Every structure is written in C-alpha cells, then in structure tokens.
Amino acid sequence: MTTKTTLPARSTYDVVIIGGGIMGASSAWFLTDNPDFDGSVLVVERDPTYATASTTHTNSCMRQQFSTELNVHISQFAAEFVKNIRSFMGDDTRIPELSIRSFGYMYLANNKAFADVLWANQKVQLAAGAATQLMSAAEIKAAYPFYNVDDITLGSINLVDEGYWDGGAVFDWWRRQSRERGVEYLSNEVVAINKNAAGTSVDNVTLASGEIIACGKLVNASGPRAARTAQMAGIDVPVEPRKRYSWVFSAEQPLDRDLPLTIDPTGVHVRENGGGTYQCGAHGNVDPAVDHDDFAMDHDLWQSHVWPVLATRIPQFEAIRVTSEWAGHYAMNTFDQNAIMGSHPQLKNFIFLNGFSGHGLQQSPAMGRGTAEWITYGEYRSLDMTSFHYDRIVEGRPIIERAVI
Ligand SMILES: Cc1cc2nc3c(=O)[nH]c(=O)nc-3n(C[C@H](O)[C@H](O)[C@H](O)COP(=O)(O)OP(=O)(O)OC[C@H]3O[C@@H](n4cnc5c(N)ncnc54)[C@H](O)[C@@H]3O)c2cc1C
C-alpha cells in the first residue's frame, strides 16, 4: 500500500464493499441513489492511488457488438448513463456533460469461420436494438481507404454509441458524490473474511490495520484480485489476472478520418486517440495468469509483433512513434468470460462483482445499478441479471461471450 491507512468511523456497516475501483464506486453510488436504501456503506480500498487497478489501465471504450443480448443491453445502459450523466446525478451542475466518440469498433474477419461468427453476432445485436452493419472488403475500403483489406472477407461495425467515453470522469464523480452522500472510503485492506459458526453468513471482515468490521452484506469488487478475496471466505471463483499491454503512438502522417477501434484478425487492436495519436493494445502469444504485482512491459512484443501488424493493416502506420506504454490486468473469467454477480448460493450475504474479462468499464453503470437493486430488494428491477449469477459456475452452465477482445 502506498498511501496512509485510514480507519473506519464505526464498527458495523450495512454494506462493506471490498475494492474501490469502478465496480465498487458504481455500486456505492447506486446504493446512495436508491430511494429505498438508507443503510450505511463502507468501501475499503487497499490502494487509493489505483496504481494497479484495472480501472486506471483501461482503453475506456464501449461497444454494443457482443454475442449475448444481455451484454448489448448492459452497454446500451452505459451509453444512456454517460450521455445523461448530469441528469442521472441529480442535475448537479458541477458534473461535466459527457459524450461518446462513436467511431465504432471494426471487427475484421479473414476467414469464413470468423465471418460466420460476425454474421451470428449481428443477428443477436440487431434483435437487441444495436445498429451493427456488416461490410464487404470493398465497402470497408471505400469508407476507410487507409486500411489494407487484401486478406479481409468481412467487417462488422456499429457507429451508434460505440467508441471512446471518459470513464475517468464517471469514476471520479461517482466517488465524489457518494462521499458527499455519506459513503465512507477507507485506505485499508481486507485481510480476512469471518463467517458465522454454521458457515452460512459473513459476520465481519478484518482490516490490515487490525479492526474487525461487521457487515450486513459484503461485496467482492476486488477486480483481478477477486479469487484471492473469495478465497478468504473459502469460495473458488474462476478469475485470473491476465496481462494486457497498451501503447499510445503518434503517426508521422495522421489518418484523414477517425480510426474505428479496429480488431485485427491477429487480436491486435488500435483506435483513434485524438490529435494524430492512436491507442493500441495486445497480449503475448501465451497468456498465463500473472502475479498481482507483475506489470513489466514486453518491449519485444511491440517490435516483433504489434508494430508489423499495424503497418501491414494500415500502411501509413509504418512511420509512428510510441509516446507512452503500460501493462494492466484483465480480471479474466476463465469459465465463460462473463460477469459473475449476485449472492453466493450458501453464503447469501457474500455478493460477487467479478470477472469482467476486459469489458467491465462499460458494464459498470448496469452492474452498480443491478448490485444496488439486488442488495436493496433481493431482485433485479431494471435489467434481469440473474443469468450472471455464480450458480451457473457451480452447475457448469457457461454463457459464452464470443466477442472478447
Ligand atoms: C488494458 C485494458 C483495457 C481495457 N479496456 C476496456 C475498455 O475499453 N472498455 C471496457 O469496458 N473495459 C475495459 N477494460 C476492463 C475494465 O478496465 C475493467 O473491467 C474494470 O476497470 C474493472 O473494474 P473493477 O472495479 O472490477 O476492478 P479494479 O479497477 O481492478 O478495482 C478493484 C480494486 O480492488 C482493490 N482491492 C483488491 N483487493 C482488495 C482488498 N483485499 N482490500 C481492499 N481493496 C482491494 C484493488 O486495489 C483495486 O483498486 C480494460 C482493462 C484493461 C486492463
């Protein structure tokens, strides 16, 4: 921990949230915004600089190109929330009006199998109200002449509410307004989760500073550390930290129009970043679980793989200069790459908010709202999220998300 430990004001809270990243922040804020919830909320964050959190390493984009209808609806709510943030947050005039830079995600297929996946996904997306368009190589070339499409058989793009948004601003305002509404944020770490004698309920948590804090409900919003946190309660959750590398570069000759977030068939992805700069992401050939503190860059990956892929797909990217780079962690759900939420089947006051597998930033408004509803009513009132509950893991019923980047 890099900052000073802070201690709780009380010894009991109705809700204790472990982790103050975007999921913890969203849940806390939606609880304060729910007229039927009047309990106390404590958010415990081991590193309030968020130096290793997923939330501060993100690409900050949203898309509606998912393979499951629920994920499309979750992102549609993100778009609604972001575009109307001020009105959602009580017409607070300090809050900036936000927008989405809708350059779209461009999935590129270079074989029939992946083209078939894009066709199938488009059906799901259209049925859910998304505006996904499939494009032939010639259509892609006409709309975006900078691409090399020689090997491309099909593209898929949606230009409505799909692209960059300011996740950092939403994160900041959720935390700020929650605090003003009485949520307590601690700079501390949960080191133990203590159950009742029958093992049917969490009684309290132990902080690194030694205090024991009783809780009505406990939310595991600990990002890539989700499995470690769940283990404290004797629960297995299939979430691993997986390394994802990002680079921002400037181009000697910037493109003449916005670059969609382009997912090359190799998996390398790159998007518009404004001002003649672009943001690119990739992972290594092997993709093991890594240590929670391993953020070392792989410089060879850029030189030997990523840059050649970029220059092949967009020949103007032969002449580029990296201006910044970093490694971050996905909280990868190895079971089905989808969210895990709701209560544990036996330990009912233990609530999951885990496994976002690289698409959690955009899911944070719907996840926070859903978690607040689950805590307050024991059911979902806006969007039914029960299919994301932990039961499916125990029962071996994966909801495979085929559109993971
Ligand atoms: C490179 C990269 C690009 C991404 N791009 C996108 C994107 O374009 N769009 C998108 O939607 N998503 C994207 N994501 C995913 C998104 O960033 C995450 O899904 C999201 O930020 C998860 O938030 P979280 O709150 O669950 O986790 P985190 O942000 O990791 O927060 C968890 C917090 O819990 C704290 N914590 C852990 N254990 C304890 C403990 N025992 N006690 C106290 N505190 C604890 C940690 O310190 C941490 O701050 C990307 C992720 C990465 C890494």
Short mmCIF file of C-alpha atoms and ligand atoms in Angstrom, two decimals:
data_model
loop_
_atom_site.label_atom_id
_atom_site.label_comp_id
_atom_site.label_asym_id
_atom_site.label_seq_id
_atom_site.Cartn_x
_atom_site.Cartn_y
_atom_site.Cartn_z
CA MET A 1 0.00 0.00 0.00
CA THR A 2 1.46 3.34 -0.98
CA THR A 3 -0.79 5.72 0.94
CA LYS A 4 -1.62 6.29 4.58
CA THR A 5 -4.01 3.82 6.19
CA THR A 6 -7.33 5.29 7.32
CA LEU A 7 -9.64 3.82 9.93
CA PRO A 8 -13.41 3.33 9.86
CA ALA A 9 -15.72 5.66 11.77
CA ARG A 10 -17.91 2.79 13.01
CA SER A 11 -17.63 -0.90 13.73
CA THR A 12 -20.70 -2.01 11.76
CA TYR A 13 -21.95 -1.19 8.23
CA ASP A 14 -24.93 -2.42 6.29
CA VAL A 15 -22.76 -2.90 3.22
CA VAL A 16 -19.00 -3.34 3.03
CA ILE A 17 -17.50 -3.20 -0.46
CA ILE A 18 -14.03 -4.66 -0.96
CA GLY A 19 -12.38 -2.62 -3.71
CA GLY A 20 -12.95 0.97 -4.73
CA GLY A 21 -12.34 0.61 -8.48
CA ILE A 22 -15.12 1.42 -10.93
CA MET A 23 -17.31 -1.51 -9.81
CA GLY A 24 -17.07 -0.67 -6.12
CA ALA A 25 -17.59 3.03 -6.88
CA SER A 26 -20.61 2.36 -9.09
CA SER A 27 -22.27 0.04 -6.55
CA ALA A 28 -21.72 2.51 -3.73
CA TRP A 29 -23.12 5.39 -5.79
CA PHE A 30 -26.20 3.47 -6.99
CA LEU A 31 -26.91 2.45 -3.39
CA THR A 32 -26.89 6.12 -2.37
CA ASP A 33 -29.17 6.89 -5.29
CA ASN A 34 -31.75 4.24 -4.49
CA PRO A 35 -34.65 5.85 -2.57
CA ASP A 36 -35.40 2.52 -0.86
CA PHE A 37 -31.89 2.08 0.53
CA ASP A 38 -31.00 4.03 3.65
CA GLY A 39 -28.17 1.89 5.02
CA SER A 40 -24.52 2.64 5.72
CA VAL A 41 -21.84 1.85 3.12
CA LEU A 42 -18.10 1.35 3.60
CA VAL A 43 -15.72 0.99 0.64
CA VAL A 44 -12.34 -0.49 1.56
CA GLU A 45 -9.59 0.21 -0.99
CA ARG A 46 -6.06 -1.11 -0.48
CA ASP A 47 -4.53 1.46 -2.82
CA PRO A 48 -6.46 4.70 -3.34
CA THR A 49 -3.91 5.80 -5.95
CA TYR A 50 -5.37 2.94 -8.04
CA ALA A 51 -1.87 2.37 -9.42
CA THR A 52 -2.54 -1.28 -10.25
CA ALA A 53 -6.34 -1.27 -10.66
CA SER A 54 -7.85 -2.32 -13.99
CA THR A 55 -9.88 0.87 -13.94
CA THR A 56 -6.84 3.10 -14.44
CA HIS A 57 -5.29 0.97 -17.20
CA THR A 58 -8.27 0.83 -19.48
CA ASN A 59 -8.92 1.70 -23.10
CA SER A 60 -12.16 3.37 -21.93
CA CYS A 61 -14.35 2.34 -24.84
CA MET A 62 -17.84 0.91 -25.08
CA ARG A 63 -19.42 -1.27 -27.74
CA GLN A 64 -22.69 -3.00 -28.48
CA GLN A 65 -21.06 -5.73 -30.51
CA PHE A 66 -21.44 -8.60 -28.06
CA SER A 67 -22.69 -12.12 -28.70
CA THR A 68 -25.27 -12.12 -25.90
CA GLU A 69 -28.33 -9.89 -25.78
CA LEU A 70 -27.84 -9.08 -22.10
CA ASN A 71 -24.36 -7.69 -22.73
CA VAL A 72 -25.78 -5.48 -25.50
CA HIS A 73 -28.42 -4.11 -23.13
CA ILE A 74 -25.80 -3.55 -20.43
CA SER A 75 -23.77 -1.39 -22.82
CA GLN A 76 -26.88 0.44 -24.00
CA PHE A 77 -27.46 1.50 -20.41
CA ALA A 78 -23.84 2.65 -20.23
CA ALA A 79 -24.46 4.88 -23.25
CA GLU A 80 -27.66 6.26 -21.74
CA PHE A 81 -25.92 6.95 -18.44
CA VAL A 82 -22.86 8.62 -19.95
CA LYS A 83 -24.87 10.83 -22.31
CA ASN A 84 -27.18 11.91 -19.49
CA ILE A 85 -24.78 11.78 -16.57
CA ARG A 86 -25.77 15.13 -15.14
CA SER A 87 -29.45 14.32 -15.03
CA PHE A 88 -28.73 10.83 -13.59
CA MET A 89 -26.64 12.51 -10.89
CA GLY A 90 -29.27 14.91 -9.62
CA ASP A 91 -28.72 17.76 -12.12
CA ASP A 92 -25.52 18.60 -10.29
CA THR A 93 -24.07 21.41 -12.44
CA ARG A 94 -20.51 20.65 -11.32
CA ILE A 95 -20.68 17.44 -13.32
CA PRO A 96 -19.48 17.84 -16.93
CA GLU A 97 -21.74 16.89 -19.81
CA LEU A 98 -20.15 13.82 -21.42
CA SER A 99 -20.44 12.29 -24.85
CA ILE A 100 -19.32 9.17 -26.68
CA ARG A 101 -16.88 9.49 -29.55
CA SER A 102 -18.72 6.99 -31.71
CA PHE A 103 -16.04 5.88 -34.15
CA GLY A 104 -17.30 2.30 -33.70
CA TYR A 105 -15.46 -0.97 -33.27
CA MET A 106 -14.39 -2.53 -36.57
CA TYR A 107 -14.06 -6.31 -36.29
CA LEU A 108 -12.15 -7.70 -39.27
CA ALA A 109 -12.54 -11.33 -40.38
CA ASN A 110 -10.07 -13.02 -42.69
CA ASN A 111 -11.68 -16.45 -42.78
CA LYS A 112 -15.12 -17.99 -43.12
CA ALA A 113 -15.31 -19.27 -39.57
CA PHE A 114 -14.88 -15.81 -38.06
CA ALA A 115 -17.11 -14.21 -40.70
CA ASP A 116 -19.82 -16.66 -39.64
CA VAL A 117 -19.36 -15.56 -36.03
CA LEU A 118 -19.81 -11.92 -37.10
CA TRP A 119 -22.99 -12.83 -39.01
CA ALA A 120 -24.38 -14.67 -35.99
CA ASN A 121 -23.41 -11.87 -33.59
CA GLN A 122 -25.03 -9.25 -35.81
CA LYS A 123 -28.36 -11.10 -35.56
CA VAL A 124 -28.21 -11.01 -31.76
CA GLN A 125 -27.16 -7.36 -31.77
CA LEU A 126 -29.87 -6.20 -34.19
CA ALA A 127 -32.52 -8.04 -32.18
CA ALA A 128 -31.30 -6.18 -29.09
CA GLY A 129 -31.57 -2.81 -30.88
CA ALA A 130 -27.93 -2.24 -31.90
CA ALA A 131 -27.05 -0.75 -35.29
CA THR A 132 -24.35 -3.20 -36.39
CA GLN A 133 -23.51 -3.17 -40.09
CA LEU A 134 -21.61 -5.88 -41.92
CA MET A 135 -19.28 -4.64 -44.64
CA SER A 136 -17.54 -6.33 -47.55
CA ALA A 137 -13.84 -5.64 -48.09
CA ALA A 138 -14.72 -3.20 -50.90
CA GLU A 139 -17.17 -1.32 -48.68
CA ILE A 140 -14.57 -1.11 -45.91
CA LYS A 141 -12.00 0.25 -48.35
CA ALA A 142 -14.45 2.86 -49.68
CA ALA A 143 -15.33 4.11 -46.20
CA TYR A 144 -11.81 3.84 -44.72
CA PRO A 145 -9.30 4.00 -47.58
CA PHE A 146 -6.31 3.72 -45.21
CA TYR A 147 -6.91 0.01 -44.46
CA ASN A 148 -5.20 -2.78 -46.33
CA VAL A 149 -8.11 -5.21 -46.85
CA ASP A 150 -6.40 -7.69 -49.20
CA ASP A 151 -6.97 -10.61 -46.81
CA ILE A 152 -10.31 -9.42 -45.36
CA THR A 153 -13.56 -11.27 -46.06
CA LEU A 154 -15.94 -9.31 -43.80
CA GLY A 155 -16.03 -6.39 -41.39
CA SER A 156 -18.53 -5.54 -38.68
CA ILE A 157 -19.04 -2.06 -37.26
CA ASN A 158 -21.61 -0.10 -35.26
CA LEU A 159 -21.42 3.68 -35.33
CA VAL A 160 -24.12 4.35 -32.74
CA ASP A 161 -22.99 4.76 -29.12
CA GLU A 162 -19.86 2.76 -29.70
CA GLY A 163 -16.39 4.20 -29.11
CA TYR A 164 -14.47 6.25 -26.55
CA TRP A 165 -16.01 7.77 -23.40
CA ASP A 166 -14.48 9.42 -20.37
CA GLY A 167 -14.55 6.58 -17.85
CA GLY A 168 -12.23 8.52 -15.54
CA ALA A 169 -14.73 11.37 -15.17
CA VAL A 170 -17.59 8.98 -14.34
CA PHE A 171 -15.36 7.16 -11.81
CA ASP A 172 -14.35 10.46 -10.13
CA TRP A 173 -17.90 11.76 -9.88
CA TRP A 174 -19.33 8.52 -8.53
CA ARG A 175 -16.75 8.60 -5.73
CA ARG A 176 -17.14 12.29 -5.03
CA GLN A 177 -20.92 12.31 -4.90
CA SER A 178 -21.06 9.06 -2.88
CA ARG A 179 -18.80 10.56 -0.23
CA GLU A 180 -20.96 13.67 -0.10
CA ARG A 181 -23.96 11.39 0.42
CA GLY A 182 -22.30 9.62 3.35
CA VAL A 183 -20.38 6.67 1.87
CA GLU A 184 -17.13 6.14 3.74
CA TYR A 185 -13.99 5.28 1.72
CA LEU A 186 -11.09 3.74 3.62
CA SER A 187 -7.49 3.43 2.61
CA ASN A 188 -7.04 -0.04 4.06
CA GLU A 189 -7.06 -3.71 3.05
CA VAL A 190 -9.44 -6.53 3.88
CA VAL A 191 -7.21 -9.41 5.01
CA ALA A 192 -9.80 -11.86 6.35
CA ILE A 193 -13.50 -12.63 5.91
CA ASN A 194 -15.06 -14.20 9.00
CA LYS A 195 -18.22 -16.35 8.85
CA ASN A 196 -20.72 -17.43 11.48
CA ALA A 197 -20.29 -20.84 13.10
CA ALA A 198 -22.66 -22.53 10.63
CA GLY A 199 -20.77 -21.03 7.69
CA THR A 200 -23.97 -19.60 6.21
CA SER A 201 -23.24 -15.92 6.58
CA VAL A 202 -20.34 -13.45 6.64
CA ASP A 203 -20.24 -11.84 10.08
CA ASN A 204 -17.36 -9.44 9.62
CA VAL A 205 -14.08 -8.64 7.90
CA THR A 206 -10.65 -7.99 9.36
CA LEU A 207 -8.69 -5.00 8.11
CA ALA A 208 -4.91 -4.91 7.65
CA SER A 209 -4.83 -2.38 10.46
CA GLY A 210 -6.43 -4.94 12.81
CA GLU A 211 -10.01 -3.62 13.15
CA ILE A 212 -12.90 -6.04 12.78
CA ILE A 213 -15.85 -4.57 10.89
CA ALA A 214 -19.27 -6.22 10.98
CA CYS A 215 -21.28 -6.15 7.75
CA GLY A 216 -24.83 -6.88 6.67
CA LYS A 217 -23.72 -7.55 3.08
CA LEU A 218 -20.23 -7.97 1.68
CA VAL A 219 -19.45 -7.14 -1.96
CA ASN A 220 -16.35 -8.59 -3.63
CA ALA A 221 -15.39 -5.83 -6.09
CA SER A 222 -11.69 -6.57 -5.98
CA GLY A 223 -11.01 -6.76 -9.73
CA PRO A 224 -8.12 -9.04 -10.73
CA ARG A 225 -7.75 -9.99 -7.04
CA ALA A 226 -11.28 -11.44 -6.98
CA ALA A 227 -10.15 -15.04 -6.45
CA ARG A 228 -7.84 -14.07 -3.60
CA THR A 229 -10.68 -12.20 -1.89
CA ALA A 230 -13.20 -15.03 -2.43
CA GLN A 231 -10.67 -17.50 -1.00
CA MET A 232 -10.80 -15.58 2.30
CA ALA A 233 -14.41 -16.83 2.52
CA GLY A 234 -13.48 -20.32 1.28
CA ILE A 235 -15.04 -19.69 -2.14
CA ASP A 236 -13.48 -20.52 -5.52
CA VAL A 237 -14.12 -18.01 -8.27
CA PRO A 238 -12.60 -18.63 -11.72
CA VAL A 239 -10.96 -15.23 -12.18
CA GLU A 240 -7.30 -14.71 -13.04
CA PRO A 241 -5.14 -11.63 -13.60
CA ARG A 242 -4.09 -11.62 -17.27
CA LYS A 243 -1.65 -9.08 -18.64
CA ARG A 244 -2.71 -6.66 -21.36
CA TYR A 245 -0.26 -4.22 -22.95
CA SER A 246 -1.15 -0.76 -24.23
CA TRP A 247 0.77 1.71 -26.36
CA VAL A 248 -0.06 5.24 -27.41
CA PHE A 249 1.72 6.39 -30.54
CA SER A 250 1.77 9.38 -32.86
CA ALA A 251 1.78 8.96 -36.62
CA GLU A 252 4.02 10.96 -38.91
CA GLN A 253 1.05 11.17 -41.28
CA PRO A 254 -2.17 11.06 -39.26
CA LEU A 255 -5.22 9.42 -40.84
CA ASP A 256 -7.71 11.75 -42.53
CA ARG A 257 -10.69 10.46 -40.53
CA ASP A 258 -11.40 8.81 -37.19
CA LEU A 259 -9.93 5.34 -36.86
CA PRO A 260 -12.54 2.89 -35.51
CA LEU A 261 -11.37 0.65 -32.69
CA THR A 262 -10.07 -1.90 -35.16
CA ILE A 263 -9.73 -5.50 -34.08
CA ASP A 264 -7.25 -7.07 -36.45
CA PRO A 265 -7.65 -10.84 -37.02
CA THR A 266 -4.36 -11.25 -35.10
CA GLY A 267 -6.06 -9.81 -31.99
CA VAL A 268 -4.03 -6.59 -32.06
CA HIS A 269 -6.41 -3.67 -31.70
CA VAL A 270 -5.96 0.03 -32.32
CA ARG A 271 -8.16 3.10 -32.11
CA GLU A 272 -8.37 6.83 -32.58
CA ASN A 273 -6.92 8.77 -29.65
CA GLY A 274 -7.21 12.32 -31.00
CA GLY A 275 -4.63 14.84 -32.21
CA GLY A 276 -2.85 12.45 -34.57
CA THR A 277 -2.31 9.89 -31.83
CA TYR A 278 -3.63 6.33 -31.58
CA GLN A 279 -4.01 3.78 -28.80
CA CYS A 280 -3.15 0.16 -29.39
CA GLY A 281 -3.50 -2.99 -27.28
CA ALA A 282 -2.34 -6.60 -27.41
CA HIS A 283 -1.26 -9.56 -25.32
CA GLY A 284 1.55 -12.05 -25.65
CA ASN A 285 1.34 -15.33 -27.58
CA VAL A 286 0.95 -17.21 -24.34
CA ASP A 287 -1.50 -15.69 -21.91
CA PRO A 288 -0.92 -17.13 -18.44
CA ALA A 289 -2.27 -15.89 -15.11
CA VAL A 290 0.32 -13.47 -13.77
CA ASP A 291 1.35 -12.28 -10.34
CA HIS A 292 -0.84 -9.47 -9.00
CA ASP A 293 2.18 -7.17 -8.88
CA ASP A 294 3.64 -8.03 -12.28
CA PHE A 295 3.28 -5.01 -14.56
CA ALA A 296 6.54 -5.39 -16.51
CA MET A 297 6.30 -4.33 -20.17
CA ASP A 298 7.16 -6.70 -23.01
CA HIS A 299 9.12 -4.42 -25.32
CA ASP A 300 9.90 -7.20 -27.76
CA LEU A 301 6.19 -7.73 -28.39
CA TRP A 302 5.83 -4.24 -29.86
CA GLN A 303 8.85 -4.53 -32.11
CA SER A 304 8.43 -8.10 -33.31
CA HIS A 305 4.63 -8.40 -33.49
CA VAL A 306 2.44 -5.37 -32.82
CA TRP A 307 4.09 -2.73 -34.98
CA PRO A 308 4.42 -5.08 -38.01
CA VAL A 309 0.71 -5.97 -37.68
CA LEU A 310 -0.24 -2.28 -37.55
CA ALA A 311 1.94 -1.37 -40.52
CA THR A 312 0.50 -4.22 -42.57
CA ARG A 313 -3.11 -3.33 -41.78
CA ILE A 314 -2.63 0.44 -42.12
CA PRO A 315 0.46 1.17 -44.25
CA GLN A 316 0.51 4.79 -43.02
CA PHE A 317 1.49 3.33 -39.65
CA GLU A 318 4.96 2.43 -40.97
CA ALA A 319 6.11 5.77 -39.57
CA ILE A 320 4.95 6.02 -35.97
CA ARG A 321 6.49 6.87 -32.60
CA VAL A 322 5.44 5.38 -29.27
CA THR A 323 4.78 8.14 -26.75
CA SER A 324 3.63 6.05 -23.78
CA GLU A 325 3.07 2.43 -22.85
CA TRP A 326 1.83 0.40 -19.90
CA ALA A 327 0.76 -3.05 -18.78
CA GLY A 328 -2.54 -3.63 -16.99
CA HIS A 329 -4.51 -6.64 -15.78
CA TYR A 330 -7.80 -8.04 -17.04
CA ALA A 331 -9.82 -9.87 -14.39
CA MET A 332 -10.32 -12.82 -16.73
CA ASN A 333 -13.24 -15.14 -16.04
CA THR A 334 -11.76 -18.39 -17.33
CA PHE A 335 -15.13 -20.16 -17.14
CA ASP A 336 -17.06 -18.10 -19.71
CA GLN A 337 -15.57 -14.57 -19.96
CA ASN A 338 -18.70 -13.01 -18.50
CA ALA A 339 -19.60 -11.13 -15.35
CA ILE A 340 -20.14 -13.06 -12.12
CA MET A 341 -22.58 -11.31 -9.80
CA GLY A 342 -25.32 -11.81 -7.22
CA SER A 343 -25.16 -13.79 -3.98
CA HIS A 344 -23.27 -16.95 -3.22
CA PRO A 345 -25.84 -19.82 -3.09
CA GLN A 346 -25.00 -20.74 0.53
CA LEU A 347 -23.17 -17.72 1.89
CA LYS A 348 -26.05 -15.45 0.94
CA ASN A 349 -24.68 -12.11 2.12
CA PHE A 350 -21.49 -12.57 0.05
CA ILE A 351 -22.05 -10.78 -3.26
CA PHE A 352 -19.90 -11.20 -6.36
CA LEU A 353 -18.98 -8.43 -8.79
CA ASN A 354 -16.21 -10.10 -10.69
CA GLY A 355 -14.72 -11.47 -13.88
CA PHE A 356 -15.33 -8.66 -16.34
CA SER A 357 -12.72 -10.02 -18.74
CA GLY A 358 -11.80 -6.70 -20.32
CA HIS A 359 -15.25 -5.19 -20.78
CA GLY A 360 -16.05 -4.04 -17.25
CA LEU A 361 -15.66 -0.30 -17.59
CA GLN A 362 -18.69 -0.04 -19.86
CA GLN A 363 -20.58 -2.53 -17.70
CA SER A 364 -20.08 -0.51 -14.53
CA PRO A 365 -23.30 1.55 -14.69
CA ALA A 366 -25.53 -1.52 -15.17
CA MET A 367 -23.54 -3.62 -12.70
CA GLY A 368 -23.67 -0.95 -10.00
CA ARG A 369 -27.37 -0.38 -10.54
CA GLY A 370 -28.06 -4.12 -10.55
CA THR A 371 -25.99 -4.77 -7.43
CA ALA A 372 -27.76 -1.93 -5.58
CA GLU A 373 -31.12 -3.44 -6.58
CA TRP A 374 -30.02 -6.91 -5.50
CA ILE A 375 -28.88 -5.60 -2.11
CA THR A 376 -31.99 -3.48 -1.60
CA TYR A 377 -34.75 -5.73 -2.94
CA GLY A 378 -33.21 -9.19 -3.34
CA GLU A 379 -34.17 -8.99 -7.03
CA TYR A 380 -33.37 -7.00 -10.17
CA ARG A 381 -35.84 -4.29 -11.11
CA SER A 382 -34.23 -2.74 -14.22
CA LEU A 383 -32.38 -5.41 -16.15
CA ASP A 384 -32.55 -9.06 -15.12
CA MET A 385 -29.00 -10.14 -14.35
CA THR A 386 -29.78 -13.50 -12.75
CA SER A 387 -28.18 -15.37 -15.64
CA PHE A 388 -24.86 -13.92 -14.50
CA HIS A 389 -25.17 -15.40 -11.02
CA TYR A 390 -22.49 -17.66 -9.54
CA ASP A 391 -24.86 -20.69 -9.65
CA ARG A 392 -24.05 -21.17 -13.32
CA ILE A 393 -20.43 -21.89 -12.45
CA VAL A 394 -21.31 -24.47 -9.82
CA GLU A 395 -23.81 -26.05 -12.25
CA GLY A 396 -21.44 -25.91 -15.24
CA ARG A 397 -23.68 -23.70 -17.43
CA PRO A 398 -21.37 -21.26 -19.21
CA ILE A 399 -22.75 -18.23 -21.06
CA ILE A 400 -20.01 -17.97 -23.61
CA GLU A 401 -19.22 -14.42 -24.68
CA ARG A 402 -17.65 -14.80 -28.09
CA ALA A 403 -16.79 -11.13 -28.51
CA VAL A 404 -13.88 -10.79 -26.08
CA ILE A 405 -11.01 -8.52 -27.10
C1 LIG B 1 -5.62 -2.70 -20.86
C2 LIG B 1 -7.09 -2.73 -20.50
C3 LIG B 1 -8.00 -2.20 -21.39
C4 LIG B 1 -9.36 -2.21 -21.06
N1 LIG B 1 -10.25 -1.63 -21.92
C5 LIG B 1 -11.57 -1.61 -21.61
C6 LIG B 1 -12.48 -0.95 -22.46
O1 LIG B 1 -12.13 -0.35 -23.47
N2 LIG B 1 -13.80 -0.99 -22.12
C7 LIG B 1 -14.24 -1.64 -21.01
O2 LIG B 1 -15.44 -1.66 -20.79
N3 LIG B 1 -13.38 -2.23 -20.16
C8 LIG B 1 -12.06 -2.23 -20.43
N4 LIG B 1 -11.17 -2.83 -19.58
C9 LIG B 1 -11.69 -3.54 -18.40
C10 LIG B 1 -12.03 -2.59 -17.28
O3 LIG B 1 -10.98 -1.67 -17.09
C11 LIG B 1 -12.27 -3.41 -16.01
O4 LIG B 1 -13.21 -4.45 -16.28
C12 LIG B 1 -12.82 -2.57 -14.89
O5 LIG B 1 -12.00 -1.45 -14.66
C13 LIG B 1 -12.91 -3.44 -13.64
O6 LIG B 1 -13.14 -2.63 -12.51
P1 LIG B 1 -13.09 -3.28 -11.07
O7 LIG B 1 -13.57 -2.24 -10.14
O8 LIG B 1 -13.77 -4.61 -11.11
O9 LIG B 1 -11.55 -3.63 -10.83
P2 LIG B 1 -10.33 -2.69 -10.43
O10 LIG B 1 -10.34 -1.41 -11.16
O11 LIG B 1 -9.09 -3.51 -10.54
O12 LIG B 1 -10.61 -2.34 -8.91
C14 LIG B 1 -10.51 -3.32 -7.90
C15 LIG B 1 -9.92 -2.65 -6.67
O13 LIG B 1 -9.98 -3.56 -5.57
C16 LIG B 1 -8.88 -3.27 -4.73
N5 LIG B 1 -8.69 -4.42 -3.84
C17 LIG B 1 -8.38 -5.69 -4.21
N6 LIG B 1 -8.31 -6.50 -3.13
C18 LIG B 1 -8.57 -5.72 -2.05
C19 LIG B 1 -8.64 -5.98 -0.66
N7 LIG B 1 -8.44 -7.21 -0.15
N8 LIG B 1 -8.92 -4.94 0.18
C20 LIG B 1 -9.13 -3.69 -0.31
N9 LIG B 1 -9.07 -3.40 -1.64
C21 LIG B 1 -8.81 -4.39 -2.50
C22 LIG B 1 -7.76 -3.02 -5.70
O14 LIG B 1 -6.72 -2.26 -5.10
C23 LIG B 1 -8.46 -2.27 -6.83
O15 LIG B 1 -8.33 -0.86 -6.72
C24 LIG B 1 -9.81 -2.81 -19.84
C25 LIG B 1 -8.87 -3.33 -18.95
C26 LIG B 1 -7.52 -3.28 -19.26
C27 LIG B 1 -6.53 -3.83 -18.27
#
